[in-house]
Structures are given as C-alpha cells and as structure tokens.
PDB file of N, CA and C in Angstrom:
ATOM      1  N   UNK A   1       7.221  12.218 -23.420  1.00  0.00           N
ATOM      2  CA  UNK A   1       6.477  13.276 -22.765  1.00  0.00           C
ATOM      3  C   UNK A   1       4.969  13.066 -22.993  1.00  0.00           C
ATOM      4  N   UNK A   2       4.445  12.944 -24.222  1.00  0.00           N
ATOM      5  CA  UNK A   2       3.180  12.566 -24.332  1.00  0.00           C
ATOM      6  C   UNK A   2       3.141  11.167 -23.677  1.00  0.00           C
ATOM      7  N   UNK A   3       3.184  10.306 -23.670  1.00  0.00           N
ATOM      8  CA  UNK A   3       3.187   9.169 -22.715  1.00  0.00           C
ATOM      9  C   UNK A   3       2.833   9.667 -21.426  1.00  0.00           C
ATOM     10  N   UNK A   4       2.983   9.987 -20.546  1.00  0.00           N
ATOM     11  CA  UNK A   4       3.171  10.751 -19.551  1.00  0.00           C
ATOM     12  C   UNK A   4       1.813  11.228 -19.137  1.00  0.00           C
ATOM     13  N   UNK A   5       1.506  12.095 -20.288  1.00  0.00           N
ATOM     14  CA  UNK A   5       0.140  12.829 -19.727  1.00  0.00           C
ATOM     15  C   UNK A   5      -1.201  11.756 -20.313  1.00  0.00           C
ATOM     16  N   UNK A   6      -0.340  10.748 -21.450  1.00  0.00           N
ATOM     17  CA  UNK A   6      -1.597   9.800 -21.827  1.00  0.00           C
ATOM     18  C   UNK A   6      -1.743   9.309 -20.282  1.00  0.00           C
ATOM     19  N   UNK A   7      -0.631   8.497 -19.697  1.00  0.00           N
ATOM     20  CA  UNK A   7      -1.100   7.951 -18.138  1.00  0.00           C
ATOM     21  C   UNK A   7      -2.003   8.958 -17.510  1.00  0.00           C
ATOM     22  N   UNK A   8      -1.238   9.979 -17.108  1.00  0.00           N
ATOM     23  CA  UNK A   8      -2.198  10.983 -16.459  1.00  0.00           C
ATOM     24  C   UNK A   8      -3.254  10.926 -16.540  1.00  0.00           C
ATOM     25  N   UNK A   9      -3.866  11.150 -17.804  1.00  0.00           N
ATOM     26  CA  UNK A   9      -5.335  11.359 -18.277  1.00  0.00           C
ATOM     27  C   UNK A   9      -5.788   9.596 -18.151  1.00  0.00           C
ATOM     28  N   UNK A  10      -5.119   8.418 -18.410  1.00  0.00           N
ATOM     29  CA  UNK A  10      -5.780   7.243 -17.785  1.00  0.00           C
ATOM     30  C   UNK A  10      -6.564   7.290 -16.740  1.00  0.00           C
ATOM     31  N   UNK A  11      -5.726   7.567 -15.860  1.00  0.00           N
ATOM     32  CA  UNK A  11      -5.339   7.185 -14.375  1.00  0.00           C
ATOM     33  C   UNK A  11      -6.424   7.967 -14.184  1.00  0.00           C
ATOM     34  N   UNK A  12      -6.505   9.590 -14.364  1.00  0.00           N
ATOM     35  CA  UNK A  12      -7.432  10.411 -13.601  1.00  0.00           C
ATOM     36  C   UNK A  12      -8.913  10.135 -14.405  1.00  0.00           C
ATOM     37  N   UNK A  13      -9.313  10.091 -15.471  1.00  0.00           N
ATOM     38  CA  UNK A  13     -10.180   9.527 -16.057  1.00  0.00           C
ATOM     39  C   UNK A  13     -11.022   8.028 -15.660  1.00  0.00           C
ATOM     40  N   UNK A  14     -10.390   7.125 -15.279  1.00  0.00           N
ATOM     41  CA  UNK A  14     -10.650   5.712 -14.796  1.00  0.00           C
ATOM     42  C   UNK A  14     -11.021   4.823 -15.739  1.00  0.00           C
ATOM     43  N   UNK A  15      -9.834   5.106 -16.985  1.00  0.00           N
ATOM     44  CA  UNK A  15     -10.466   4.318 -17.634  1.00  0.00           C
ATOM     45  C   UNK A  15     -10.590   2.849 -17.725  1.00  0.00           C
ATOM     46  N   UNK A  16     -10.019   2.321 -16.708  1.00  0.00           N
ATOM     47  CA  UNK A  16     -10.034   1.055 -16.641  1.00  0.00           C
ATOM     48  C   UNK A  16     -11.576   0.518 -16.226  1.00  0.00           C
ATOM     49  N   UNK A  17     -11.680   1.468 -15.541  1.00  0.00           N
ATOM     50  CA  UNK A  17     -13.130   1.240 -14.347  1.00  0.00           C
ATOM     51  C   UNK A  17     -14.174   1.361 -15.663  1.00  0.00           C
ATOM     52  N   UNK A  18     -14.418   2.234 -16.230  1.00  0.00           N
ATOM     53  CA  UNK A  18     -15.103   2.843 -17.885  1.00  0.00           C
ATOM     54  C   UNK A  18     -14.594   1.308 -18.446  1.00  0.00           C
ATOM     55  N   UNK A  19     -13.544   0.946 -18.762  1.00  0.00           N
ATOM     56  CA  UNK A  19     -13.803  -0.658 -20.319  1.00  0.00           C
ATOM     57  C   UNK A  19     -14.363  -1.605 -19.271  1.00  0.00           C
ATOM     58  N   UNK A  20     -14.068  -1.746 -17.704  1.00  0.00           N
ATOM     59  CA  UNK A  20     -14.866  -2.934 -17.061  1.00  0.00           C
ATOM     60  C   UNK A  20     -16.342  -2.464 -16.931  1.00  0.00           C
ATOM     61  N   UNK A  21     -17.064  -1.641 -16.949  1.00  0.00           N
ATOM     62  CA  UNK A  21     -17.914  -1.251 -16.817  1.00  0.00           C
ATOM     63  C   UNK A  21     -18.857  -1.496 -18.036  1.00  0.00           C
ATOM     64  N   UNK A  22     -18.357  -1.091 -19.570  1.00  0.00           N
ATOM     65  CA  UNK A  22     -18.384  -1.289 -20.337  1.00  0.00           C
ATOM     66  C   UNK A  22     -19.200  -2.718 -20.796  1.00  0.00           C
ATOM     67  N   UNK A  23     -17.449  -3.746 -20.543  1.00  0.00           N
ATOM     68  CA  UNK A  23     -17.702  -5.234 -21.045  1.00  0.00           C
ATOM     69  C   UNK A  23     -18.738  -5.791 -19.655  1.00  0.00           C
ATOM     70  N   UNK A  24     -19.283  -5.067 -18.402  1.00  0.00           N
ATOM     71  CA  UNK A  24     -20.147  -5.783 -18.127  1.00  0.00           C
ATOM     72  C   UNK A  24     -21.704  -4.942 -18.231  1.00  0.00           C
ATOM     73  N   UNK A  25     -22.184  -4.560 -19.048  1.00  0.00           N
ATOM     74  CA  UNK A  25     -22.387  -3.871 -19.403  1.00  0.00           C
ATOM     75  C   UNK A  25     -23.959  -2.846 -18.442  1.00  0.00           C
ATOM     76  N   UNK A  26     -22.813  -2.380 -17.459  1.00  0.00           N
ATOM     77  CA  UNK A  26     -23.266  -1.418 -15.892  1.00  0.00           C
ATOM     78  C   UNK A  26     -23.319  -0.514 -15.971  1.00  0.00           C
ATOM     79  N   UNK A  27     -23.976   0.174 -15.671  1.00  0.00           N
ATOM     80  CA  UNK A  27     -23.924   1.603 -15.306  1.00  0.00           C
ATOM     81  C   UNK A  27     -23.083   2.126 -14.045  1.00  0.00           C
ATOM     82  N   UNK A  28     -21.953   2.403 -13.836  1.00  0.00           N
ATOM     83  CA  UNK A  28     -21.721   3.170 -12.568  1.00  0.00           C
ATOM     84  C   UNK A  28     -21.261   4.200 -12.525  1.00  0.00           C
ATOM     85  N   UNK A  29     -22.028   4.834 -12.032  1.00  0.00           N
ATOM     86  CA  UNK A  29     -22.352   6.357 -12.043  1.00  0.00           C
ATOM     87  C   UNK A  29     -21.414   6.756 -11.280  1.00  0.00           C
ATOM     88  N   UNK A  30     -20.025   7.667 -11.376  1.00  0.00           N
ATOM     89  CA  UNK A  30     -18.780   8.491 -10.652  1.00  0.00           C
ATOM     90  C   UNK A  30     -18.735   9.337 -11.414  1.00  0.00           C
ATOM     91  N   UNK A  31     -18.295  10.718 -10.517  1.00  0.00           N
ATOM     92  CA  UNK A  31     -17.877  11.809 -11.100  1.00  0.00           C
ATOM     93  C   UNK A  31     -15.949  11.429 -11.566  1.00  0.00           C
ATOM     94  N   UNK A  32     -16.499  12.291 -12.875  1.00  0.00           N
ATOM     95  CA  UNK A  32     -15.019  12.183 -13.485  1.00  0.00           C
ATOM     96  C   UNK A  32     -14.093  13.424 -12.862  1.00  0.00           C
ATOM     97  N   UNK A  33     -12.768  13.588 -12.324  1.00  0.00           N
ATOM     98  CA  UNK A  33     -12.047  14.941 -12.321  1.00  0.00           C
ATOM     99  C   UNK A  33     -11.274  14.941 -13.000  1.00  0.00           C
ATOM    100  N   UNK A  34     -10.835  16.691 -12.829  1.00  0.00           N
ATOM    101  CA  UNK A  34     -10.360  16.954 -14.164  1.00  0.00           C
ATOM    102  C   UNK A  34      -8.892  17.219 -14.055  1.00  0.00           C
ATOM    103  N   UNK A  35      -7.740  17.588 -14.787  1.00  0.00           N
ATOM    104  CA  UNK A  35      -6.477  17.684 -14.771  1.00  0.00           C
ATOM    105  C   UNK A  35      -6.405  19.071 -14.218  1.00  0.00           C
ATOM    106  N   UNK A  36      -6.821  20.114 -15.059  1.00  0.00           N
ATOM    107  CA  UNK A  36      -6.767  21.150 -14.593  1.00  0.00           C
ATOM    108  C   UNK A  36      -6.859  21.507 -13.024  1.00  0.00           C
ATOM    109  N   UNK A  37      -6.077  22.490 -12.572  1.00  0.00           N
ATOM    110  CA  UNK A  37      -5.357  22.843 -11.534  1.00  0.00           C
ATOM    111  C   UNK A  37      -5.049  22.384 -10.583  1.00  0.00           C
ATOM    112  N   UNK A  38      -4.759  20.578 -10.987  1.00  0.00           N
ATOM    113  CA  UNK A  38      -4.119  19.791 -10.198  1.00  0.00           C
ATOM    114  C   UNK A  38      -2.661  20.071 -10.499  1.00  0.00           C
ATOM    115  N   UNK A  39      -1.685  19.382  -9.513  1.00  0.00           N
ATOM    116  CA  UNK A  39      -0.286  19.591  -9.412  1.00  0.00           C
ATOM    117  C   UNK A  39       0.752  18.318 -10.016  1.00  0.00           C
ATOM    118  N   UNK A  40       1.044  19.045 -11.216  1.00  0.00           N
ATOM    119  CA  UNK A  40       2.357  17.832 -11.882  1.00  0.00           C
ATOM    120  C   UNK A  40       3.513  17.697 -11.415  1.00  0.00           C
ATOM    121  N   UNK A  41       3.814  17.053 -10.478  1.00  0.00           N
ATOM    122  CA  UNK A  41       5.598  16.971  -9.564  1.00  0.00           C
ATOM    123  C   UNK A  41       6.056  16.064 -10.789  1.00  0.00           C
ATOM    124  N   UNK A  42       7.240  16.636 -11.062  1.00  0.00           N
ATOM    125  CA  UNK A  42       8.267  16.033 -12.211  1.00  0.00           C
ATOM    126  C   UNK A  42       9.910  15.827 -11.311  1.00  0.00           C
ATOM    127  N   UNK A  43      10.464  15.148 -11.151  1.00  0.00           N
ATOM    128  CA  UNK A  43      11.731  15.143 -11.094  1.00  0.00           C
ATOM    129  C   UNK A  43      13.154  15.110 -11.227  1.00  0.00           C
ATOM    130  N   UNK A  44      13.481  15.998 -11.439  1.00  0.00           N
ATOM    131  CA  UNK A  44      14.509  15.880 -12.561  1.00  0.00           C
ATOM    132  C   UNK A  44      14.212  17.057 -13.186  1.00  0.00           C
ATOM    133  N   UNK A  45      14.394  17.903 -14.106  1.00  0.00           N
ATOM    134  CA  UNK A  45      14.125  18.992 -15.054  1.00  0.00           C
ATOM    135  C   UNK A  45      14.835  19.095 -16.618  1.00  0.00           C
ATOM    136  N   UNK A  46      15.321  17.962 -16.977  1.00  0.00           N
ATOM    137  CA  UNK A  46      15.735  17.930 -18.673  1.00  0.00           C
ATOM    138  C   UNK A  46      14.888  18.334 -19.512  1.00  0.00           C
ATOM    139  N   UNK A  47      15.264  17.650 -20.542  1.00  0.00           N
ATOM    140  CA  UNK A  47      14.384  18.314 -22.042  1.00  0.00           C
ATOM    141  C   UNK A  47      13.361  17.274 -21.736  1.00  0.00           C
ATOM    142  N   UNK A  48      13.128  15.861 -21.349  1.00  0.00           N
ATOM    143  CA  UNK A  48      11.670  15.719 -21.793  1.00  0.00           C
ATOM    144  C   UNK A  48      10.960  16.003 -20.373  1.00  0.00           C
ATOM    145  N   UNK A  49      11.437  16.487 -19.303  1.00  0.00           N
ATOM    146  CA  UNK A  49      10.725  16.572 -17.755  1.00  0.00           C
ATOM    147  C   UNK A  49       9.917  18.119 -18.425  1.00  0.00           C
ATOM    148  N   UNK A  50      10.912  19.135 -19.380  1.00  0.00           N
ATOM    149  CA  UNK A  50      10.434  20.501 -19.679  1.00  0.00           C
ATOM    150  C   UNK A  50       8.950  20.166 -20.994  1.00  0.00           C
ATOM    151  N   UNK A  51       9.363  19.216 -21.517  1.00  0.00           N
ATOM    152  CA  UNK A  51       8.287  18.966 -23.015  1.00  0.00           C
ATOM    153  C   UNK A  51       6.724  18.793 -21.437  1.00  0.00           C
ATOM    154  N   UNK A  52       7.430  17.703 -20.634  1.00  0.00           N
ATOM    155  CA  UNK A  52       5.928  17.354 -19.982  1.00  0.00           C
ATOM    156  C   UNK A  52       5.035  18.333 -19.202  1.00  0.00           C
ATOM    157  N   UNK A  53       6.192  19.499 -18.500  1.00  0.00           N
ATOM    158  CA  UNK A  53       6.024  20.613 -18.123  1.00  0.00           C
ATOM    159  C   UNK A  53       4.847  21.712 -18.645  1.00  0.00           C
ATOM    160  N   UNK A  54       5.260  21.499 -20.561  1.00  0.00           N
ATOM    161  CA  UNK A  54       4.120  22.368 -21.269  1.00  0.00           C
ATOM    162  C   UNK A  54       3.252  21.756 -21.269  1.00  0.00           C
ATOM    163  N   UNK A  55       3.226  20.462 -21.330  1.00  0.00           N
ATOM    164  CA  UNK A  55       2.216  19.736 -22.085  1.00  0.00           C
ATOM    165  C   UNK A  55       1.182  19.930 -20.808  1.00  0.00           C
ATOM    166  N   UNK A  56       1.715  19.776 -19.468  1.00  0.00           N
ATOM    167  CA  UNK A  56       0.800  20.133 -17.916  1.00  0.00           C
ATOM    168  C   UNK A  56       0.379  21.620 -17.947  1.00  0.00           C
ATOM    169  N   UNK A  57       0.859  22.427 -18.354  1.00  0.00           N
ATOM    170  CA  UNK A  57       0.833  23.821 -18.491  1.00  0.00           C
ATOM    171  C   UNK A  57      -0.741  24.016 -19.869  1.00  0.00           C
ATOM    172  N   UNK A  58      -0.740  23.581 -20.677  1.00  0.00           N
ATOM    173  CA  UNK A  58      -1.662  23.586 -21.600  1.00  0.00           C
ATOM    174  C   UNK A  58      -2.402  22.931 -21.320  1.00  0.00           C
ATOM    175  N   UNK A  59      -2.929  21.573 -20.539  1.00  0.00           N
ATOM    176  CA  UNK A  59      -3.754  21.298 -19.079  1.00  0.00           C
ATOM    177  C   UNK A  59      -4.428  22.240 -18.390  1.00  0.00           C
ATOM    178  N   UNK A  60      -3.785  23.086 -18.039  1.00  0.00           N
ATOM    179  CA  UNK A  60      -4.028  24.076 -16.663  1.00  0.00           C
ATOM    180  C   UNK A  60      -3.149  23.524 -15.514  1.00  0.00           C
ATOM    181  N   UNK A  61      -2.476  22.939 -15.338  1.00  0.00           N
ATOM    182  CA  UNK A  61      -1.832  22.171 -14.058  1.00  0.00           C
ATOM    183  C   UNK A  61      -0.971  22.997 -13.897  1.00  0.00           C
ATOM    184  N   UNK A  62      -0.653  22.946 -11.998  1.00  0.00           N
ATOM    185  CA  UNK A  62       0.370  23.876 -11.791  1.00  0.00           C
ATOM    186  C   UNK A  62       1.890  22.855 -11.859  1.00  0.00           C
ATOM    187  N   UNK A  63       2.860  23.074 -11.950  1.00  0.00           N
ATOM    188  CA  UNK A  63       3.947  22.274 -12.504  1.00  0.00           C
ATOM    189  C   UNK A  63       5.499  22.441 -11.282  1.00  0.00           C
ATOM    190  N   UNK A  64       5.597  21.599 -10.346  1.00  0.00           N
ATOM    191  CA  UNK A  64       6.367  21.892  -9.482  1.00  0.00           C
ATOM    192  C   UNK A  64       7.447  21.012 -10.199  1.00  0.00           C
ATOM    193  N   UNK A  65       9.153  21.188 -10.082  1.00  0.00           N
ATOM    194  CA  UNK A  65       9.934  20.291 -10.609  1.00  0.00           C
ATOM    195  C   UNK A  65      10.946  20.319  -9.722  1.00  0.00           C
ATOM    196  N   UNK A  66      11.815  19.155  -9.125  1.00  0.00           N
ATOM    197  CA  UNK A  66      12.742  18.801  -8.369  1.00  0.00           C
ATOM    198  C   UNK A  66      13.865  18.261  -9.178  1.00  0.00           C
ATOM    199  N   UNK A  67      14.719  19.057  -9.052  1.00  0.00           N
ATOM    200  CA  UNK A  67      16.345  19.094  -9.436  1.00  0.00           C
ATOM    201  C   UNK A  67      17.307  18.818  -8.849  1.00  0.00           C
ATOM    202  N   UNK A  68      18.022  17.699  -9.037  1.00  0.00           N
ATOM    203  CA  UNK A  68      19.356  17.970  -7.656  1.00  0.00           C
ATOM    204  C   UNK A  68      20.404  18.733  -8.025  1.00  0.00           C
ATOM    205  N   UNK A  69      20.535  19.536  -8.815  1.00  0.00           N
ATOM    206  CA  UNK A  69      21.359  20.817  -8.456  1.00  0.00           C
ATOM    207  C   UNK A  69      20.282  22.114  -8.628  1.00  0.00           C
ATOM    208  N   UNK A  70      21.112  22.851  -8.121  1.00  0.00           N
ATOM    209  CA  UNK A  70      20.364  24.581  -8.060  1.00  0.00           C
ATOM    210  C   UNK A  70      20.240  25.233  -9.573  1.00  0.00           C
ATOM    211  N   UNK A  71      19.072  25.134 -10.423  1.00  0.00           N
ATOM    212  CA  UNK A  71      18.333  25.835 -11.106  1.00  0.00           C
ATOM    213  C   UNK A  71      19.211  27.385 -11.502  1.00  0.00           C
ATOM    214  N   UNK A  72      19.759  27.307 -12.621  1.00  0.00           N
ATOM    215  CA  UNK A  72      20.429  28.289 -13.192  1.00  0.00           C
ATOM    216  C   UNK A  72      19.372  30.039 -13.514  1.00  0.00           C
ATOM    217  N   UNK A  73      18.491  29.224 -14.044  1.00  0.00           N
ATOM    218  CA  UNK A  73      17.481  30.320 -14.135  1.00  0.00           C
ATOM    219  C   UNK A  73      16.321  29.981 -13.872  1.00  0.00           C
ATOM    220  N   UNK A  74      15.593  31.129 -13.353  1.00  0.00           N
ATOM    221  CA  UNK A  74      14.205  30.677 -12.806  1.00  0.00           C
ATOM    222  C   UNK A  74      13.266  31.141 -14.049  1.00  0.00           C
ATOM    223  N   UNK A  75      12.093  30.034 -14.450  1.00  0.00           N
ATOM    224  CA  UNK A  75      10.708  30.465 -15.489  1.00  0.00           C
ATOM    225  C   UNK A  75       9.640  30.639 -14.456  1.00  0.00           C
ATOM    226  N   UNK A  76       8.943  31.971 -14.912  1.00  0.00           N
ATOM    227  CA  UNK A  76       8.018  32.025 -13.944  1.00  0.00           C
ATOM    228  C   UNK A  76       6.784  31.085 -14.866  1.00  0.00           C
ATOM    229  N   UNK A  77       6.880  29.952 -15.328  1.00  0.00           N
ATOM    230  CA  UNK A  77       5.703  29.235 -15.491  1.00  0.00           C
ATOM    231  C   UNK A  77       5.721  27.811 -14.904  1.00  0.00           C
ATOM    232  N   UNK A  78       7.016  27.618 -14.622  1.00  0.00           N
ATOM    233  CA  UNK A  78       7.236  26.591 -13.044  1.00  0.00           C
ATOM    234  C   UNK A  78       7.633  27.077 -12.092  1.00  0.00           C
ATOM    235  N   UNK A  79       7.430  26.006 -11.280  1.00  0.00           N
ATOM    236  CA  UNK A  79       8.082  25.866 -10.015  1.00  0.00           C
ATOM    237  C   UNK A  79       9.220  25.212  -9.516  1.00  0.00           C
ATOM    238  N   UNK A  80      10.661  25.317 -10.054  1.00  0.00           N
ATOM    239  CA  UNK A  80      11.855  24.333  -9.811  1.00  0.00           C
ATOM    240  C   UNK A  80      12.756  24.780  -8.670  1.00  0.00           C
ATOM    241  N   UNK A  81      12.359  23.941  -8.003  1.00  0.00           N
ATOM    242  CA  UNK A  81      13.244  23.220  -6.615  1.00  0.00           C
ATOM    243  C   UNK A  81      14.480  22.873  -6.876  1.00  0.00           C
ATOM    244  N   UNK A  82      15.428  23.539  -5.911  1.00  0.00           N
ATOM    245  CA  UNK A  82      16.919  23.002  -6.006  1.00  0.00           C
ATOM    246  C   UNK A  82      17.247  21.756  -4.695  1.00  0.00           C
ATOM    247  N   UNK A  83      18.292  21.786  -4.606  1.00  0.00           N
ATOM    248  CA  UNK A  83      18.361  20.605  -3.600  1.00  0.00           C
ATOM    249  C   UNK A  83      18.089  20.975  -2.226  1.00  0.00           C
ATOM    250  N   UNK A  84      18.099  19.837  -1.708  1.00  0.00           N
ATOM    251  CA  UNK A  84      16.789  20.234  -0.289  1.00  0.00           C
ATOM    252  C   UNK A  84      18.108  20.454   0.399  1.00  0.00           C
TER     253      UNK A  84
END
C-alpha cells in the first residue's frame, strides 16, 4: 500500500525530470501538482486496495474503487462500484 502512493507521489512530483535536471545541472522551471483532490481509481477493494484507500484519503484524494461483485456495505469515505 505504501508503495503505491510512493509511485503516486513519483509520478506526480516528476521526479525523474528533478534527478535529470539535477545531474545536468539546469534549471527547469515547472509547476509541481499536488495529490490532493485528485482521484485514486483502485480496483478491486481487499485489505491492501482499503490500506491504499486511507493512505489517498489522508492525501485529500477522492477514492473511487471497482469491485466485481456488489459491495456488501457502503463507507461514506469511498466510492465503491459494483459490477457494471
């Protein structure tokens, strides 16, 4: 689950673009965005789809999750989708 949001925060951060930037040693000036009240689609809804769920939730992210069966109980701090 932490794995997960480490990518996240890679990916949306750029940090690749930041260490090449770095080792040549450039300035390029981009705005960074942020996680917050972007949308975490998870698929599936187990125990570690729910760990990544909080971990997006303590983010600020809104947290949609796709299940292929119908959702026994609903949390109002996601959003879980039953089958289409």
């Amino acid at each position: 689950a932490e794995y997960a949001l480490a990518a996240a925060l890679h990916f949306n951060k750029q940090v690749a673009r930041c260490q090449q930037n770095r080792r040549e040693r450039r300035w390029d000036k981009f705005e960074m965005s942020v996680l917050r009240g972007q949308t975490l689609g998870l698929l599936g809804f187990g125990d570690i789809a729910q760990h990544v769920a909080r971990l997006g939730k303590a983010f600020g992210m809104r947290v949609v999750c796709l299940r292929p069966r119908q959702p026994t109980r609903s949390s109002p701090l996601y959003t879980v989708l039953g089958p289409v």
